[in-house]
Coordinates of C-alpha atoms in Angstrom, one line a residue:
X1 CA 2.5 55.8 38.8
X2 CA 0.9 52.2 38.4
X3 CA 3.0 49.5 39.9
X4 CA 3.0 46.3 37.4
X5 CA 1.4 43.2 40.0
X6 CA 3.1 40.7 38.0
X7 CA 6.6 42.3 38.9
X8 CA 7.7 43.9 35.4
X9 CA 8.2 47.3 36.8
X10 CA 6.4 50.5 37.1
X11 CA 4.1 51.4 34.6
X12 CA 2.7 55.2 33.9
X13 CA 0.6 57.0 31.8
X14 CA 2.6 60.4 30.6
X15 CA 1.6 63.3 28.6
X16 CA 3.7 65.8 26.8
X17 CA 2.5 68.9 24.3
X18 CA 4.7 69.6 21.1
X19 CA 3.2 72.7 19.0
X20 CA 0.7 73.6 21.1
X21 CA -1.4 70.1 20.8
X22 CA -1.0 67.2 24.0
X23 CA -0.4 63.9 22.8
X24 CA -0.5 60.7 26.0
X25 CA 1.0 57.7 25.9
X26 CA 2.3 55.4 28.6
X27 CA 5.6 54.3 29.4
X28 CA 7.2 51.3 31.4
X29 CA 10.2 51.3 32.9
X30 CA 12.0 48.1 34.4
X31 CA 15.5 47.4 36.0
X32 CA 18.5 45.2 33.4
X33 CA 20.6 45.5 36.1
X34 CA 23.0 46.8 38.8
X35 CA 26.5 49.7 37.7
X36 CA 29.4 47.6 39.2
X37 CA 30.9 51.5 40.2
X38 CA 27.9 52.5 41.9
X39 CA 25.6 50.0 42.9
X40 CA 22.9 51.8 41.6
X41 CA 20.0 50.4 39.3
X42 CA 20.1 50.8 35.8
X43 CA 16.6 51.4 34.0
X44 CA 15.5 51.0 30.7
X45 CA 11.9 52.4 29.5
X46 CA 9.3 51.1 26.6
X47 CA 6.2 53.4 25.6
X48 CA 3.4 52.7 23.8
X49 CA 0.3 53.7 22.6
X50 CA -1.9 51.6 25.5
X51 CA -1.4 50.3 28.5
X52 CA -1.7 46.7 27.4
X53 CA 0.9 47.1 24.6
X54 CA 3.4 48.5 27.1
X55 CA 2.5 45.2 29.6
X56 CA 3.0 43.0 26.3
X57 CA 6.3 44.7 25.5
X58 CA 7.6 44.5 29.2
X59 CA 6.7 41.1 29.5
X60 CA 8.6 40.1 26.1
X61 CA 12.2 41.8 27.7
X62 CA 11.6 39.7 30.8
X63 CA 11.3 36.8 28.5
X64 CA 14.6 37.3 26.1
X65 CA 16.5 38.7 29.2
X66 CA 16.0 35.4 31.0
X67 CA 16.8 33.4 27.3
X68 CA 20.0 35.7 27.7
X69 CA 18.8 37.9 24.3
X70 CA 19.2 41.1 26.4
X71 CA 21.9 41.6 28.9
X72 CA 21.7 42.6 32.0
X73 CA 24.4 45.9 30.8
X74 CA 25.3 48.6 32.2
X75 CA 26.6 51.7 30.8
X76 CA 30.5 51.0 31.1
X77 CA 32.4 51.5 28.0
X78 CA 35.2 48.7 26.7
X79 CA 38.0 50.6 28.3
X80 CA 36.0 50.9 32.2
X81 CA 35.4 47.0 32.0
X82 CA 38.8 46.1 30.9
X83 CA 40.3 48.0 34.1
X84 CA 37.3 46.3 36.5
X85 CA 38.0 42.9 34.3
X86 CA 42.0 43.9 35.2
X87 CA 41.6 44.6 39.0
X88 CA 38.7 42.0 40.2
X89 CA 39.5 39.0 37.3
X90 CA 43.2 38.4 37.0
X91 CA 43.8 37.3 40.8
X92 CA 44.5 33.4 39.6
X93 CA 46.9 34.5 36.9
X94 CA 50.6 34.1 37.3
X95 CA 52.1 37.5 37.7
X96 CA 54.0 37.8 34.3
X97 CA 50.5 36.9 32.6
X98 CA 48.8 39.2 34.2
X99 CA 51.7 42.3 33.4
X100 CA 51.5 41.0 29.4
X101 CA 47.8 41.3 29.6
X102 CA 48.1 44.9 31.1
X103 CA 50.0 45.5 28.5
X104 CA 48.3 44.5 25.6
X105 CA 45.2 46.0 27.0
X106 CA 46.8 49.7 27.8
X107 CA 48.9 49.3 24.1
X108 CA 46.1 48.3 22.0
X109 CA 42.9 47.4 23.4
X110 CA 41.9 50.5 25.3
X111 CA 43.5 52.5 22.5
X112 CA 41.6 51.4 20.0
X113 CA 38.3 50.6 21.5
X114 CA 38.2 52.0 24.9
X115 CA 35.7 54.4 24.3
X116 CA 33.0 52.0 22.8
X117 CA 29.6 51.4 24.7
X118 CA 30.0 47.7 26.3
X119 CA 27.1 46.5 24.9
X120 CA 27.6 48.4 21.5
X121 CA 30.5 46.6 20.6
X122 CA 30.4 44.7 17.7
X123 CA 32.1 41.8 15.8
X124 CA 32.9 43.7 12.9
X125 CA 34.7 46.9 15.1
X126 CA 36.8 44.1 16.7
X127 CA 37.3 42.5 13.1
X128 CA 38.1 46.1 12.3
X129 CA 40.4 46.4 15.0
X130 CA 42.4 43.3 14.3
X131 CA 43.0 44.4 10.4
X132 CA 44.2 47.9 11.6
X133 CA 47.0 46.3 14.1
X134 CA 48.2 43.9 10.8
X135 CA 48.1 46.7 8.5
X136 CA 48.2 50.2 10.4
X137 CA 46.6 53.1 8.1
X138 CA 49.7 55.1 9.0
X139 CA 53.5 54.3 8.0
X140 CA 54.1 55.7 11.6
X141 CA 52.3 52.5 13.0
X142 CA 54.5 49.5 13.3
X143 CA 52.6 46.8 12.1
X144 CA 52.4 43.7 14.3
X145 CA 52.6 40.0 13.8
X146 CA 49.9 37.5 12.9
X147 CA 50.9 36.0 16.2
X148 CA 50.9 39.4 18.3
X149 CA 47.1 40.0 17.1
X150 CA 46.2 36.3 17.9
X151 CA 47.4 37.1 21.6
X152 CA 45.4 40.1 22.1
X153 CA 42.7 38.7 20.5
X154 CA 42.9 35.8 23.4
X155 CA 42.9 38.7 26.1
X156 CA 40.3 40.2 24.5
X157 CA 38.2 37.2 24.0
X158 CA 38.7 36.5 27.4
X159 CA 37.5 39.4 29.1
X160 CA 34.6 39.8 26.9
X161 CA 33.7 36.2 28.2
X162 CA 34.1 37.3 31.3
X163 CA 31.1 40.0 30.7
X164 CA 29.2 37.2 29.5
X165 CA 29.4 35.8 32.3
X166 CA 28.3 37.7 35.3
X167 CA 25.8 39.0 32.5
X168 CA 26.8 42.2 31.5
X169 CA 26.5 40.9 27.5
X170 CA 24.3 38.5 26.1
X171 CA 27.1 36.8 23.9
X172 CA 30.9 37.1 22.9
X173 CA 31.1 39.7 19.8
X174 CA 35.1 38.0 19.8
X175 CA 33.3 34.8 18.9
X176 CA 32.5 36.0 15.5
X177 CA 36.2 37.0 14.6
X178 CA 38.9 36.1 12.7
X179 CA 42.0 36.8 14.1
X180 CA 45.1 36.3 11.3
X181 CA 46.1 32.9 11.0
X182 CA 49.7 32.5 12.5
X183 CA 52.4 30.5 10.2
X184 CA 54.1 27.8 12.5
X185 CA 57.8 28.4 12.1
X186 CA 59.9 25.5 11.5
X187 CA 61.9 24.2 14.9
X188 CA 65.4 24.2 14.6
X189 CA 67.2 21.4 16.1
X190 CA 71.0 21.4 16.4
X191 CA 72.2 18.6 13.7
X192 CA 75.0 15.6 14.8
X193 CA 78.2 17.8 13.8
X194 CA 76.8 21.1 15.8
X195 CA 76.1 19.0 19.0
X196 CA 79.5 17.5 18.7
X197 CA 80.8 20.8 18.5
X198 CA 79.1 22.5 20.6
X199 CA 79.9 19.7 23.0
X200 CA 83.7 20.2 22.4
X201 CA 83.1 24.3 22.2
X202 CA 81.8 24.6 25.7
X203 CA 83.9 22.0 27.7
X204 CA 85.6 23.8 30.9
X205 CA 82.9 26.9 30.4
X206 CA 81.3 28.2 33.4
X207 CA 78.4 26.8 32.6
X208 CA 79.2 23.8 31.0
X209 CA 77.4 21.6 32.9
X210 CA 74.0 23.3 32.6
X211 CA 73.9 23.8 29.3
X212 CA 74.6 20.1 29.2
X213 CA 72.2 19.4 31.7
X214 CA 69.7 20.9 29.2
X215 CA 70.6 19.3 26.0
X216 CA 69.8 15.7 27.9
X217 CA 66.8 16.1 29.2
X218 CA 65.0 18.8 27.9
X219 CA 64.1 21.3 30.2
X220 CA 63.1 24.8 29.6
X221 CA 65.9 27.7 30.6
X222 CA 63.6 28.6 33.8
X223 CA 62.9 25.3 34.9
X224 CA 66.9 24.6 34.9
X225 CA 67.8 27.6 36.7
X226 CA 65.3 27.2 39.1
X227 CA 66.2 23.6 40.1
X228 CA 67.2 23.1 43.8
X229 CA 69.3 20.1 44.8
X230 CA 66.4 18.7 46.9
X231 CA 64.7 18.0 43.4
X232 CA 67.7 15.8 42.9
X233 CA 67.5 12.3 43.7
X234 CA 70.8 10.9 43.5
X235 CA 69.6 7.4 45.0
X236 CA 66.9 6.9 42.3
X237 CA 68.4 8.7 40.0
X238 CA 65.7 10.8 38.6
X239 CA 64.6 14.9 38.5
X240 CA 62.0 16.8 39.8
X241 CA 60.7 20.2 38.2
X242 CA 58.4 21.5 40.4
X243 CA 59.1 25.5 40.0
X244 CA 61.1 27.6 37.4
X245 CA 62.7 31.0 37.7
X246 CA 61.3 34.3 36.7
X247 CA 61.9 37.6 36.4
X248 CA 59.3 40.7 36.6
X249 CA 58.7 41.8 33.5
X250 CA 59.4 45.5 34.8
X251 CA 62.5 47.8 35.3
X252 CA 64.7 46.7 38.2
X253 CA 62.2 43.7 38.3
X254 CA 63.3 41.2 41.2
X255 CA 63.5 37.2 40.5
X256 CA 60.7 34.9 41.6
X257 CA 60.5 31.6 41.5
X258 CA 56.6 30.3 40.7
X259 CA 55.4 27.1 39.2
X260 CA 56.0 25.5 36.1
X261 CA 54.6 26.6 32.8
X262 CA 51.4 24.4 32.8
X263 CA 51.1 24.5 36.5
X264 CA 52.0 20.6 36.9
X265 CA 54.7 19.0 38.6
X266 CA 56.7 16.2 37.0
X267 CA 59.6 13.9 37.5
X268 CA 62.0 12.6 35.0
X269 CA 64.7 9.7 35.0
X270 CA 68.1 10.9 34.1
X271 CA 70.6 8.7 32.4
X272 CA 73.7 7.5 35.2
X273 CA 75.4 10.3 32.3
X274 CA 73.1 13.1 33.4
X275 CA 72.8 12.2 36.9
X276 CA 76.8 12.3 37.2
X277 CA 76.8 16.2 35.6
X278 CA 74.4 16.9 38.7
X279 CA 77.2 15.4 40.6
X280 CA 80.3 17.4 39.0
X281 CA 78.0 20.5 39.4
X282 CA 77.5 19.8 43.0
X283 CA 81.2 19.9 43.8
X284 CA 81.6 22.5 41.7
X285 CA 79.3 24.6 43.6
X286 CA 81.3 23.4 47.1
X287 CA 84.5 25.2 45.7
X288 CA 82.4 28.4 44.6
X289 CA 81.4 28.4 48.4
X290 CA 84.4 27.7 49.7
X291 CA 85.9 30.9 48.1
X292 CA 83.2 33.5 48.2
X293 CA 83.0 32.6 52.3
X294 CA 80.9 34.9 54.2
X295 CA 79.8 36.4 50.9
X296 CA 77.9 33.5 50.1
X297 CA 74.1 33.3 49.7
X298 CA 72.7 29.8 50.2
X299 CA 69.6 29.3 48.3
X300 CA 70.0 25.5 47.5
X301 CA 70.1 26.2 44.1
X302 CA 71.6 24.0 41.6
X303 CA 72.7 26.7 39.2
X304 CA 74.5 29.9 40.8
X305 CA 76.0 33.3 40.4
X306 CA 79.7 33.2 42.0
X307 CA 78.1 33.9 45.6
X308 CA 75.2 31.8 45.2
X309 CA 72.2 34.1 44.3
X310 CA 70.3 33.7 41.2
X311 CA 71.7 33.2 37.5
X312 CA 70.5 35.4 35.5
X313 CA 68.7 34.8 32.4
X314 CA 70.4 37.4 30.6
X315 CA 74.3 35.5 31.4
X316 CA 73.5 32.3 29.8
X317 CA 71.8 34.0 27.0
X318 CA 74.8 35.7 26.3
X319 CA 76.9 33.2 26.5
X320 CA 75.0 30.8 24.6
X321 CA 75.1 33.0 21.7
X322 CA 78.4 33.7 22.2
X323 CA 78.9 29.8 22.0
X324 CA 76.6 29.5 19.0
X325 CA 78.4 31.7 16.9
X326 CA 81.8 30.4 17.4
X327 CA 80.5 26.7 16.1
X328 CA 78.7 28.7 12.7
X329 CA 75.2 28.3 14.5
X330 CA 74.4 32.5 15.7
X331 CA 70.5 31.9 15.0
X332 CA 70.2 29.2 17.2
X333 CA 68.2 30.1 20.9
X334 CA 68.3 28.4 23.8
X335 CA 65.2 26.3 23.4
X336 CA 66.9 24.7 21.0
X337 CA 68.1 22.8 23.3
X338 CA 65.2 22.0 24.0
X339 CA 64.2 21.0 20.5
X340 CA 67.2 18.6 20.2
X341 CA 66.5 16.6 23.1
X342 CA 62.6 15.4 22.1
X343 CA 64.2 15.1 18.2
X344 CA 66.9 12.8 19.4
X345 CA 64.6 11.3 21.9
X346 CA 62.2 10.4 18.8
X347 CA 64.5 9.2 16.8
X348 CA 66.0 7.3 19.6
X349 CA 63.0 5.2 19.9
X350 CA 61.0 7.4 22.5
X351 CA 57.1 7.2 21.7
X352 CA 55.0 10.6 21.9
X353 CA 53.7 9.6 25.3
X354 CA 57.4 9.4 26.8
X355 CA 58.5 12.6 25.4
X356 CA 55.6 14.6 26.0
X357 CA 55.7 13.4 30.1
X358 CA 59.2 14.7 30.1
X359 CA 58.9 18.0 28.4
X360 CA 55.9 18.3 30.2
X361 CA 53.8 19.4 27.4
X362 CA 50.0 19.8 28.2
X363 CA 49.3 17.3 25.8
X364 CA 50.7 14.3 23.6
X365 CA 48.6 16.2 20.6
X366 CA 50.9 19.5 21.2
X367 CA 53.9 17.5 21.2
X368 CA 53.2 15.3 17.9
X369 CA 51.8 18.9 16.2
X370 CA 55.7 20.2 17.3
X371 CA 57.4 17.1 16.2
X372 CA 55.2 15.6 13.5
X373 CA 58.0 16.0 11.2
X374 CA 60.5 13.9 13.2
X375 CA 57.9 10.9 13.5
X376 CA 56.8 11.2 9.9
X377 CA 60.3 10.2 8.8
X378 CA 60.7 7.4 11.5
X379 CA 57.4 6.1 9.9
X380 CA 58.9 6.4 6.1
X381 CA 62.3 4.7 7.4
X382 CA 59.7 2.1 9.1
X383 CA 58.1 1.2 6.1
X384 CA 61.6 1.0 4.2
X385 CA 62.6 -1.2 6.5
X386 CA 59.1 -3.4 6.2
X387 CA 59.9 -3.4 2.6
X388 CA 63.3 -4.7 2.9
X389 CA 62.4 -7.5 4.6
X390 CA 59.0 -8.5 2.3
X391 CA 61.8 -8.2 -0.7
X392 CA 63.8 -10.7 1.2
X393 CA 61.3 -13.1 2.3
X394 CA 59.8 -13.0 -1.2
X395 CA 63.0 -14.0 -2.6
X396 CA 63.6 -17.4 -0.7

């Protein structure tokens, strides 16, 4: 065996005999990279006719390997990485993320293209994949949503980047996908009469004051049951979110609280209105104390079962439908709450900025794209108004 002295490998001349006759040639093999199970190298081998043609040929994978043509693979198939990508790349996740990634990957993913070669996946199979979940080849199958496949194909994409990354692919086959195009449904915001009777509906309910707390300021169902009153500033009147209540996404799952959606805090001024339903709630609470006694569990939360532990998400849901249907709305969720604040908040005279700081969307963009709608008409009323007054200044 001939070591290369310019560092390509080892380099060797071989001879085999096939019907009787010996043919030589010489072969060169040269290391792409490390098995992440093992340890061990992983070797890939070029022949050729002539020493110098092997040398050439070596010389040219050193080159595209370090241009990132060739990756430094090994010989994992899609399902192995997804369980390494699972275990060693989801530490900085939230923990229901990480369980709806699982999911998606044990359910679909693995299913479907676990057995595939790392490196011999390819855009189209992906493609392939994506069709087959929109339109299954069996009646059997139940067919998911445009928005279902986008999701995986964002779990997929990003472990596949991943790879990229420490260099087990050269590129993203994902990139070259289409996953189906999602239809944006249409928000639906409670009108004037249904807020005015759900107002009237839910006066004296258990939870009257937190489902008003959420029609006035916005904030997601986790966020409001997992306020604590030291968010509450009753001097300068304003609201912190700084966590929200969860729930693991598994049977007999226990409730967490973690941080907000977006991972940032933020603090929003409450109307004297708002700031006196934190105050009923407060003495509220003091009688639920006073009569559950040594039963009592004191978690400083705002919003509480009858002996102070969590409220579970499962109550209000139910009694907000319960609620909804009485005042002719049964399709109407939660969030809609949430939905009515920013559209009365627009219409109000709120600019994008304002509202997207309190609902504490990522971005002003994401809120307009939500609420376009609701600004588009304030611009046409605008205009009307602009052309009211030219008619009347014209006519002096």
């Amino acid at each position: 065996m001939k070591r290369n002295a310019n560092g390509l490998g080892s380099i060797r001349k071989k001879k085999i005999t096939r019907n009787g006759k010996i043919y030589e040639y010489w072969e060169g093999r040269y290391t792409v990279g490390y098995c992440p199970e093992t340890g061990r190298q992983i070797q890939k081998s070029v022949t050729g006719k002539t020493q110098k043609e092997v040398v050439e040929k070596m010389r040219q994978m050193t080159v595209e390997r370090s241009d990132g043509i060739v990756p430094l693979s090994c010989r994992m198939t899609v399902g192995e990485w997804m369980e390494v990508w699972e275990k060693d790349f989801l530490g900085d996740v939230k923990e229901s993320t990480a369980y709806l990634y699982k999911r998606s990957v044990e359910l679909y993913i693995v299913k479907y293209l676990g057995a595939i070669k790392l490196d011999g996946l390819t855009a189209l199979m992906i493609q392939r994949f994506y069709n087959r979940l929109i339109e299954p080849e069996s009646e059997s199958v139940r067919a998911l949503s445009a928005k279902s496949v986008r999701n995986i194909h964002g779990i997929l994409h990003k472990a596949l980047q991943q790879a990229v990354q420490i260099g087990y692919l050269p590129k993203n086959p994902a990139d070259g996908c289409k996953p189906p195009r999602a239809e944006k449904k249409e928000i639906q915001p409670l009108n004037e009469n249904q807020i005015q009777l759900f107002l009237a509906e839910i006066q004296g309910h258990p939870h009257e004051y937190l489902y008003k707390i959420a029609l006035f300021t916005g904030i997601r169902e986790g966020e409001i049951l997992g306020l604590t009153w030291d968010c509450v500033d009753f001097e300068r009147g304003t609201l912190r979110i700084r966590q929200q209540l969860r729930r693991q996404q598994k049977k007999g799952g226990t409730y967490y609280l973690s941080s907000p959606k977006n991972g940032k805090c933020r603090i929003i001024t409450l109307p004297p209105s708002v700031l006196h339903l934190f105050q009923l709630q407060k003495g509220k609470q003091n009688e639920m104390r006073f009569r559950a006694r040594e039963l009592w569990t004191e978690n400083n939360l705002v919003f509480t079962n009858q002996i102070g532990g969590y409220l579970s998400y499962r109550t209000v849901y139910d009694c907000f439908k319960r609620i909804m249907g009485k005042i002719g709305a049964p399709d109407a969720r939660f969030h809609d709450l949430r939905h009515t604040y920013a559209v009365l908040a627009l219409q109000g005279g709120d600019d994008i900025k304002t509202v997207q700081a309190t609902l504490g969307h990522a971005t002003a963009a994401f809120t307009l794209d939500v609420y376009g709608h609701v600004t588009g008409q304030m611009q046409r009323d605008s205009a009307a108004r602009m052309e009211s007054m030219i008619r009347r200044i014209a006519a002096k």
